[in-house]
Amino acid sequence: MTRTAPRRLGLLGGITWHSSLEFERMLNEGVNAALGGSSAADLLVRSYNFQQIADAQAAGDWDGLGSTFAADARQLQAAGAEAILICANTMHKVAPAVADAIDVPLIHMLDATADAIVAAGLDTVALLGTGYTMRDPFYRDHMAARGITTIVPDEPVLAEVHDLIYDSLARGVVPDGAREWIRGVYDNLRARGAQGVISGCTEIPMVLTAADVDEPYFDSMGLHVEAALEFALRD
């Protein structure tokens, strides 16, 4: 049964403001579609200065980022959030610190994505995201625990995908030819055995969408929103 008013959600970032807007838009549209009238999502949003986040990531200060996100999650909970979302794939590297800091559920983006891959009956998928997401074991280990193998580009292409995200997409810029190029990157991963693709960065849909691929496309942001809406609206 659907509630008459949504539960309050606490959002940690976007982490860029471009994807923050998309998260909020989809959550608001989802609540309105379910409840009608002038209904909208009940959100508490901690929007970050992405330059500070990117600098800390580049410096390898994941402990510091984890402490910051954990403290912010506690503040959102104190303000009435009934669940927390980390609105970025890469920052799920600090999800354990956030989960340990709060007493409400952490709606996990990687769980929502893995659920969809398992439901589709696939076990090997391409992963496109930041260099941290593609190189670091936190993402592939989370998927492996669900029986899912992730395939990422080889260097130097992996680094070029990362640079596309940080130097252009995170600033709202889609370079000429970027869509065709990223499709070629995916085609190579498909040739290596990928049965589908994870849009493993909230900026990837700016250059690659489900309409661009013939295989299943797992939009981590959209799947995360669906999981959040299910929580916010269930009785």
mmCIF file of C-alpha atoms in Angstrom:
data_model
loop_
_atom_site.group_PDB
_atom_site.id
_atom_site.type_symbol
_atom_site.label_atom_id
_atom_site.label_comp_id
_atom_site.label_asym_id
_atom_site.label_seq_id
_atom_site.Cartn_x
_atom_site.Cartn_y
_atom_site.Cartn_z
ATOM 1 C CA MET A 1 0.000 0.000 0.000
ATOM 2 C CA THR A 2 1.225 3.498 -0.855
ATOM 3 C CA ARG A 3 1.500 6.129 1.848
ATOM 4 C CA THR A 4 -0.372 9.427 1.610
ATOM 5 C CA ALA A 5 2.889 11.334 2.226
ATOM 6 C CA PRO A 6 6.452 10.189 1.504
ATOM 7 C CA ARG A 7 9.056 9.419 4.117
ATOM 8 C CA ARG A 8 11.800 12.011 4.467
ATOM 9 C CA LEU A 9 15.067 11.142 2.706
ATOM 10 C CA GLY A 10 18.518 12.543 3.400
ATOM 11 C CA LEU A 11 20.707 12.981 0.316
ATOM 12 C CA LEU A 12 24.477 13.255 0.516
ATOM 13 C CA GLY A 13 25.498 15.218 -2.511
ATOM 14 C CA GLY A 14 25.185 14.353 -6.144
ATOM 15 C CA ILE A 15 28.134 14.434 -5.896
ATOM 16 C CA THR A 16 28.286 17.082 -8.656
ATOM 17 C CA TRP A 17 25.387 19.527 -8.719
ATOM 18 C CA HIS A 18 24.412 18.272 -12.182
ATOM 19 C CA SER A 19 23.582 14.821 -10.878
ATOM 20 C CA SER A 20 22.117 16.317 -7.687
ATOM 21 C CA LEU A 21 19.506 18.019 -9.858
ATOM 22 C CA GLU A 22 18.756 14.722 -11.596
ATOM 23 C CA PHE A 23 18.374 12.858 -8.298
ATOM 24 C CA GLU A 24 15.990 15.471 -6.971
ATOM 25 C CA ARG A 25 14.037 15.651 -10.228
ATOM 26 C CA MET A 26 13.521 11.887 -10.412
ATOM 27 C CA LEU A 27 12.598 11.588 -6.746
ATOM 28 C CA ASN A 28 10.092 14.419 -7.001
ATOM 29 C CA GLU A 29 8.582 13.070 -10.211
ATOM 30 C CA GLY A 30 8.356 9.581 -8.720
ATOM 31 C CA VAL A 31 6.539 10.780 -5.621
ATOM 32 C CA ASN A 32 4.180 12.929 -7.667
ATOM 33 C CA ALA A 33 3.389 10.048 -10.022
ATOM 34 C CA ALA A 34 2.525 7.844 -7.031
ATOM 35 C CA LEU A 35 0.610 10.333 -4.912
ATOM 36 C CA GLY A 36 -0.714 12.821 -7.453
ATOM 37 C CA GLY A 37 -1.839 16.373 -6.947
ATOM 38 C CA SER A 38 0.986 18.640 -5.870
ATOM 39 C CA SER A 39 2.810 15.881 -3.978
ATOM 40 C CA ALA A 40 6.615 16.008 -4.041
ATOM 41 C CA ALA A 41 9.511 14.289 -2.341
ATOM 42 C CA ASP A 42 10.441 15.225 1.243
ATOM 43 C CA LEU A 43 14.194 15.751 0.955
ATOM 44 C CA LEU A 44 17.083 16.990 3.038
ATOM 45 C CA VAL A 45 20.059 17.662 0.757
ATOM 46 C CA ARG A 46 23.737 18.119 1.629
ATOM 47 C CA SER A 47 25.177 19.547 -1.583
ATOM 48 C CA TYR A 48 28.983 19.520 -1.774
ATOM 49 C CA ASN A 49 31.614 21.705 -3.373
ATOM 50 C CA PHE A 50 32.858 19.111 -5.839
ATOM 51 C CA GLN A 51 36.290 20.718 -6.116
ATOM 52 C CA GLN A 52 36.912 19.928 -2.450
ATOM 53 C CA ILE A 53 35.695 16.363 -2.924
ATOM 54 C CA ALA A 54 37.839 15.853 -6.027
ATOM 55 C CA ASP A 55 40.923 17.264 -4.281
ATOM 56 C CA ALA A 56 40.459 14.920 -1.308
ATOM 57 C CA GLN A 57 39.962 11.954 -3.634
ATOM 58 C CA ALA A 58 43.107 12.803 -5.593
ATOM 59 C CA ALA A 59 45.033 13.086 -2.319
ATOM 60 C CA GLY A 60 43.767 9.658 -1.238
ATOM 61 C CA ASP A 61 42.068 11.107 1.844
ATOM 62 C CA TRP A 62 39.256 8.587 1.923
ATOM 63 C CA ASP A 63 39.305 8.462 5.726
ATOM 64 C CA GLY A 64 38.697 12.194 5.812
ATOM 65 C CA LEU A 65 35.919 11.921 3.267
ATOM 66 C CA GLY A 66 34.386 9.080 5.237
ATOM 67 C CA SER A 67 34.419 11.172 8.401
ATOM 68 C CA THR A 68 32.842 14.121 6.588
ATOM 69 C CA PHE A 69 30.099 12.050 5.009
ATOM 70 C CA ALA A 70 29.416 10.214 8.271
ATOM 71 C CA ALA A 71 29.070 13.488 10.178
ATOM 72 C CA ASP A 72 26.808 14.924 7.498
ATOM 73 C CA ALA A 73 24.665 11.775 7.520
ATOM 74 C CA ARG A 74 24.235 12.112 11.282
ATOM 75 C CA GLN A 75 23.115 15.710 10.805
ATOM 76 C CA LEU A 76 20.564 14.669 8.182
ATOM 77 C CA GLN A 77 19.251 11.978 10.516
ATOM 78 C CA ALA A 78 19.022 14.510 13.345
ATOM 79 C CA ALA A 79 17.005 16.759 11.032
ATOM 80 C CA GLY A 80 14.474 13.993 10.483
ATOM 81 C CA ALA A 81 15.778 11.892 7.587
ATOM 82 C CA GLU A 82 14.348 8.378 7.781
ATOM 83 C CA ALA A 83 16.960 6.964 5.374
ATOM 84 C CA ILE A 84 20.203 8.189 3.822
ATOM 85 C CA LEU A 85 21.397 8.035 0.222
ATOM 86 C CA ILE A 86 24.967 8.581 -0.956
ATOM 87 C CA CYS A 87 24.189 10.022 -4.375
ATOM 88 C CA ALA A 88 27.347 8.889 -6.174
ATOM 89 C CA ASN A 89 28.922 5.570 -7.091
ATOM 90 C CA THR A 90 32.502 6.498 -6.198
ATOM 91 C CA MET A 91 31.596 7.808 -2.760
ATOM 92 C CA HIS A 92 30.130 4.422 -1.869
ATOM 93 C CA LYS A 93 33.753 3.647 -1.071
ATOM 94 C CA VAL A 94 32.951 5.311 2.276
ATOM 95 C CA ALA A 95 29.522 3.694 2.642
ATOM 96 C CA PRO A 96 30.636 1.531 5.607
ATOM 97 C CA ALA A 97 31.623 4.660 7.564
ATOM 98 C CA VAL A 98 28.277 6.275 6.798
ATOM 99 C CA ALA A 99 26.267 3.172 7.684
ATOM 100 C CA ASP A 100 28.113 2.832 10.984
ATOM 101 C CA ALA A 101 27.348 6.454 11.888
ATOM 102 C CA ILE A 102 23.555 6.360 11.539
ATOM 103 C CA ASP A 103 20.616 4.520 13.045
ATOM 104 C CA VAL A 104 18.404 4.727 9.949
ATOM 105 C CA PRO A 105 18.810 2.685 6.746
ATOM 106 C CA LEU A 106 21.477 3.510 4.178
ATOM 107 C CA ILE A 107 19.851 2.868 0.801
ATOM 108 C CA HIS A 108 22.849 1.488 -1.072
ATOM 109 C CA MET A 109 23.309 2.302 -4.751
ATOM 110 C CA LEU A 110 25.425 -0.780 -5.433
ATOM 111 C CA ASP A 111 22.836 -3.074 -3.857
ATOM 112 C CA ALA A 112 20.107 -1.597 -6.049
ATOM 113 C CA THR A 113 22.289 -2.069 -9.126
ATOM 114 C CA ALA A 114 23.285 -5.621 -8.226
ATOM 115 C CA ASP A 115 19.635 -6.536 -7.585
ATOM 116 C CA ALA A 116 18.745 -5.462 -11.120
ATOM 117 C CA ILE A 117 21.639 -7.382 -12.690
ATOM 118 C CA VAL A 118 20.740 -10.559 -10.808
ATOM 119 C CA ALA A 119 17.077 -10.136 -11.724
ATOM 120 C CA ALA A 120 18.116 -9.890 -15.385
ATOM 121 C CA GLY A 121 19.942 -13.202 -15.083
ATOM 122 C CA LEU A 122 23.351 -11.793 -15.997
ATOM 123 C CA ASP A 123 26.702 -12.539 -14.397
ATOM 124 C CA THR A 124 29.205 -10.463 -16.411
ATOM 125 C CA VAL A 125 28.781 -6.764 -17.103
ATOM 126 C CA ALA A 126 30.842 -3.811 -18.224
ATOM 127 C CA LEU A 127 31.464 -1.102 -15.642
ATOM 128 C CA LEU A 128 31.966 2.500 -16.724
ATOM 129 C CA GLY A 129 32.685 5.071 -14.042
ATOM 130 C CA THR A 130 35.443 7.106 -12.471
ATOM 131 C CA GLY A 131 38.943 5.738 -12.209
ATOM 132 C CA TYR A 132 38.366 5.203 -8.488
ATOM 133 C CA THR A 133 35.243 3.140 -9.173
ATOM 134 C CA MET A 134 36.836 1.077 -11.928
ATOM 135 C CA ARG A 135 40.220 0.493 -10.281
ATOM 136 C CA ASP A 136 39.342 0.160 -6.620
ATOM 137 C CA PRO A 137 38.178 -3.222 -5.305
ATOM 138 C CA PHE A 138 35.202 -1.798 -3.366
ATOM 139 C CA TYR A 139 32.907 -1.862 -6.418
ATOM 140 C CA ARG A 140 33.962 -5.121 -8.055
ATOM 141 C CA ASP A 141 34.070 -6.898 -4.673
ATOM 142 C CA HIS A 142 30.538 -5.730 -3.878
ATOM 143 C CA MET A 143 29.373 -7.115 -7.212
ATOM 144 C CA ALA A 144 31.417 -10.308 -6.875
ATOM 145 C CA ALA A 145 29.670 -11.024 -3.579
ATOM 146 C CA ARG A 146 26.474 -11.229 -5.637
ATOM 147 C CA GLY A 147 28.049 -13.473 -8.285
ATOM 148 C CA ILE A 148 28.635 -10.638 -10.756
ATOM 149 C CA THR A 149 31.894 -10.119 -12.649
ATOM 150 C CA THR A 150 32.650 -6.559 -13.752
ATOM 151 C CA ILE A 151 34.819 -5.794 -16.788
ATOM 152 C CA VAL A 152 36.504 -2.395 -17.065
ATOM 153 C CA PRO A 153 38.590 -0.785 -19.832
ATOM 154 C CA ASP A 154 42.309 -1.364 -19.973
ATOM 155 C CA GLU A 155 44.723 1.504 -19.474
ATOM 156 C CA PRO A 156 45.104 4.099 -20.904
ATOM 157 C CA VAL A 157 41.423 4.063 -21.919
ATOM 158 C CA LEU A 158 40.359 3.684 -18.280
ATOM 159 C CA ALA A 159 42.225 6.885 -17.429
ATOM 160 C CA GLU A 160 40.644 8.631 -20.418
ATOM 161 C CA VAL A 161 37.140 7.713 -19.188
ATOM 162 C CA HIS A 162 38.043 9.138 -15.778
ATOM 163 C CA ASP A 163 39.357 12.343 -17.341
ATOM 164 C CA LEU A 164 36.203 12.714 -19.430
ATOM 165 C CA ILE A 165 34.129 12.596 -16.253
ATOM 166 C CA TYR A 166 36.245 14.909 -14.100
ATOM 167 C CA ASP A 167 37.426 17.390 -16.730
ATOM 168 C CA SER A 168 34.192 17.708 -18.701
ATOM 169 C CA LEU A 169 31.025 15.920 -17.565
ATOM 170 C CA ALA A 170 31.373 17.021 -13.939
ATOM 171 C CA ARG A 171 31.375 20.585 -15.261
ATOM 172 C CA GLY A 172 28.304 20.013 -17.400
ATOM 173 C CA VAL A 173 30.295 19.862 -20.645
ATOM 174 C CA VAL A 174 29.878 17.095 -23.230
ATOM 175 C CA PRO A 175 32.837 17.294 -25.644
ATOM 176 C CA ASP A 176 32.283 16.798 -29.348
ATOM 177 C CA GLY A 177 32.553 13.114 -30.205
ATOM 178 C CA ALA A 178 32.338 11.980 -26.571
ATOM 179 C CA ARG A 179 29.159 9.970 -27.115
ATOM 180 C CA GLU A 180 30.611 8.084 -30.072
ATOM 181 C CA TRP A 181 33.870 7.495 -28.216
ATOM 182 C CA ILE A 182 32.281 6.067 -25.067
ATOM 183 C CA ARG A 183 30.105 3.799 -27.216
ATOM 184 C CA GLY A 184 33.314 2.454 -28.750
ATOM 185 C CA VAL A 185 34.716 1.848 -25.270
ATOM 186 C CA TYR A 186 31.614 -0.158 -24.397
ATOM 187 C CA ASP A 187 31.742 -2.090 -27.679
ATOM 188 C CA ASN A 188 35.241 -3.241 -26.745
ATOM 189 C CA LEU A 189 34.027 -4.441 -23.337
ATOM 190 C CA ARG A 190 31.125 -6.244 -24.970
ATOM 191 C CA ALA A 191 33.626 -8.030 -27.214
ATOM 192 C CA ARG A 192 35.412 -9.142 -24.040
ATOM 193 C CA GLY A 193 32.263 -10.822 -22.739
ATOM 194 C CA ALA A 194 30.114 -8.119 -21.165
ATOM 195 C CA GLN A 195 26.425 -9.041 -21.303
ATOM 196 C CA GLY A 196 25.341 -5.521 -20.390
ATOM 197 C CA VAL A 197 26.712 -2.305 -18.931
ATOM 198 C CA ILE A 198 26.569 -0.534 -15.576
ATOM 199 C CA SER A 199 26.365 3.225 -15.824
ATOM 200 C CA GLY A 200 28.644 3.385 -12.797
ATOM 201 C CA CYS A 201 28.867 7.149 -12.492
ATOM 202 C CA THR A 202 25.968 9.537 -12.186
ATOM 203 C CA GLU A 203 27.442 11.573 -15.074
ATOM 204 C CA ILE A 204 27.745 8.642 -17.523
ATOM 205 C CA PRO A 205 24.124 9.059 -18.770
ATOM 206 C CA MET A 206 25.256 12.386 -20.223
ATOM 207 C CA VAL A 207 27.138 10.388 -22.883
ATOM 208 C CA LEU A 208 25.692 6.845 -22.798
ATOM 209 C CA THR A 209 22.064 5.852 -22.241
ATOM 210 C CA ALA A 210 19.981 2.723 -22.678
ATOM 211 C CA ALA A 211 19.098 3.914 -26.182
ATOM 212 C CA ASP A 212 22.773 3.674 -27.159
ATOM 213 C CA VAL A 213 23.246 -0.028 -26.396
ATOM 214 C CA ASP A 214 21.485 -3.213 -27.482
ATOM 215 C CA GLU A 215 22.243 -5.087 -24.262
ATOM 216 C CA PRO A 216 20.791 -4.412 -20.797
ATOM 217 C CA TYR A 217 21.774 -1.014 -19.419
ATOM 218 C CA PHE A 218 21.909 -0.637 -15.648
ATOM 219 C CA ASP A 219 21.533 3.010 -14.724
ATOM 220 C CA SER A 220 22.876 3.090 -11.174
ATOM 221 C CA MET A 221 21.324 6.486 -10.505
ATOM 222 C CA GLY A 222 17.892 5.473 -11.777
ATOM 223 C CA LEU A 223 17.997 2.173 -9.892
ATOM 224 C CA HIS A 224 19.063 3.989 -6.722
ATOM 225 C CA VAL A 225 16.120 6.366 -7.099
ATOM 226 C CA GLU A 226 13.729 3.436 -7.592
ATOM 227 C CA ALA A 227 14.961 1.845 -4.360
ATOM 228 C CA ALA A 228 14.610 5.165 -2.545
ATOM 229 C CA LEU A 229 11.073 5.663 -3.850
ATOM 230 C CA GLU A 230 10.107 2.162 -2.771
ATOM 231 C CA PHE A 231 11.292 2.982 0.746
ATOM 232 C CA ALA A 232 9.733 6.448 0.807
ATOM 233 C CA LEU A 233 6.328 5.320 -0.423
ATOM 234 C CA ARG A 234 5.729 1.901 1.075
ATOM 235 C CA ASP A 235 3.228 1.740 3.935
#
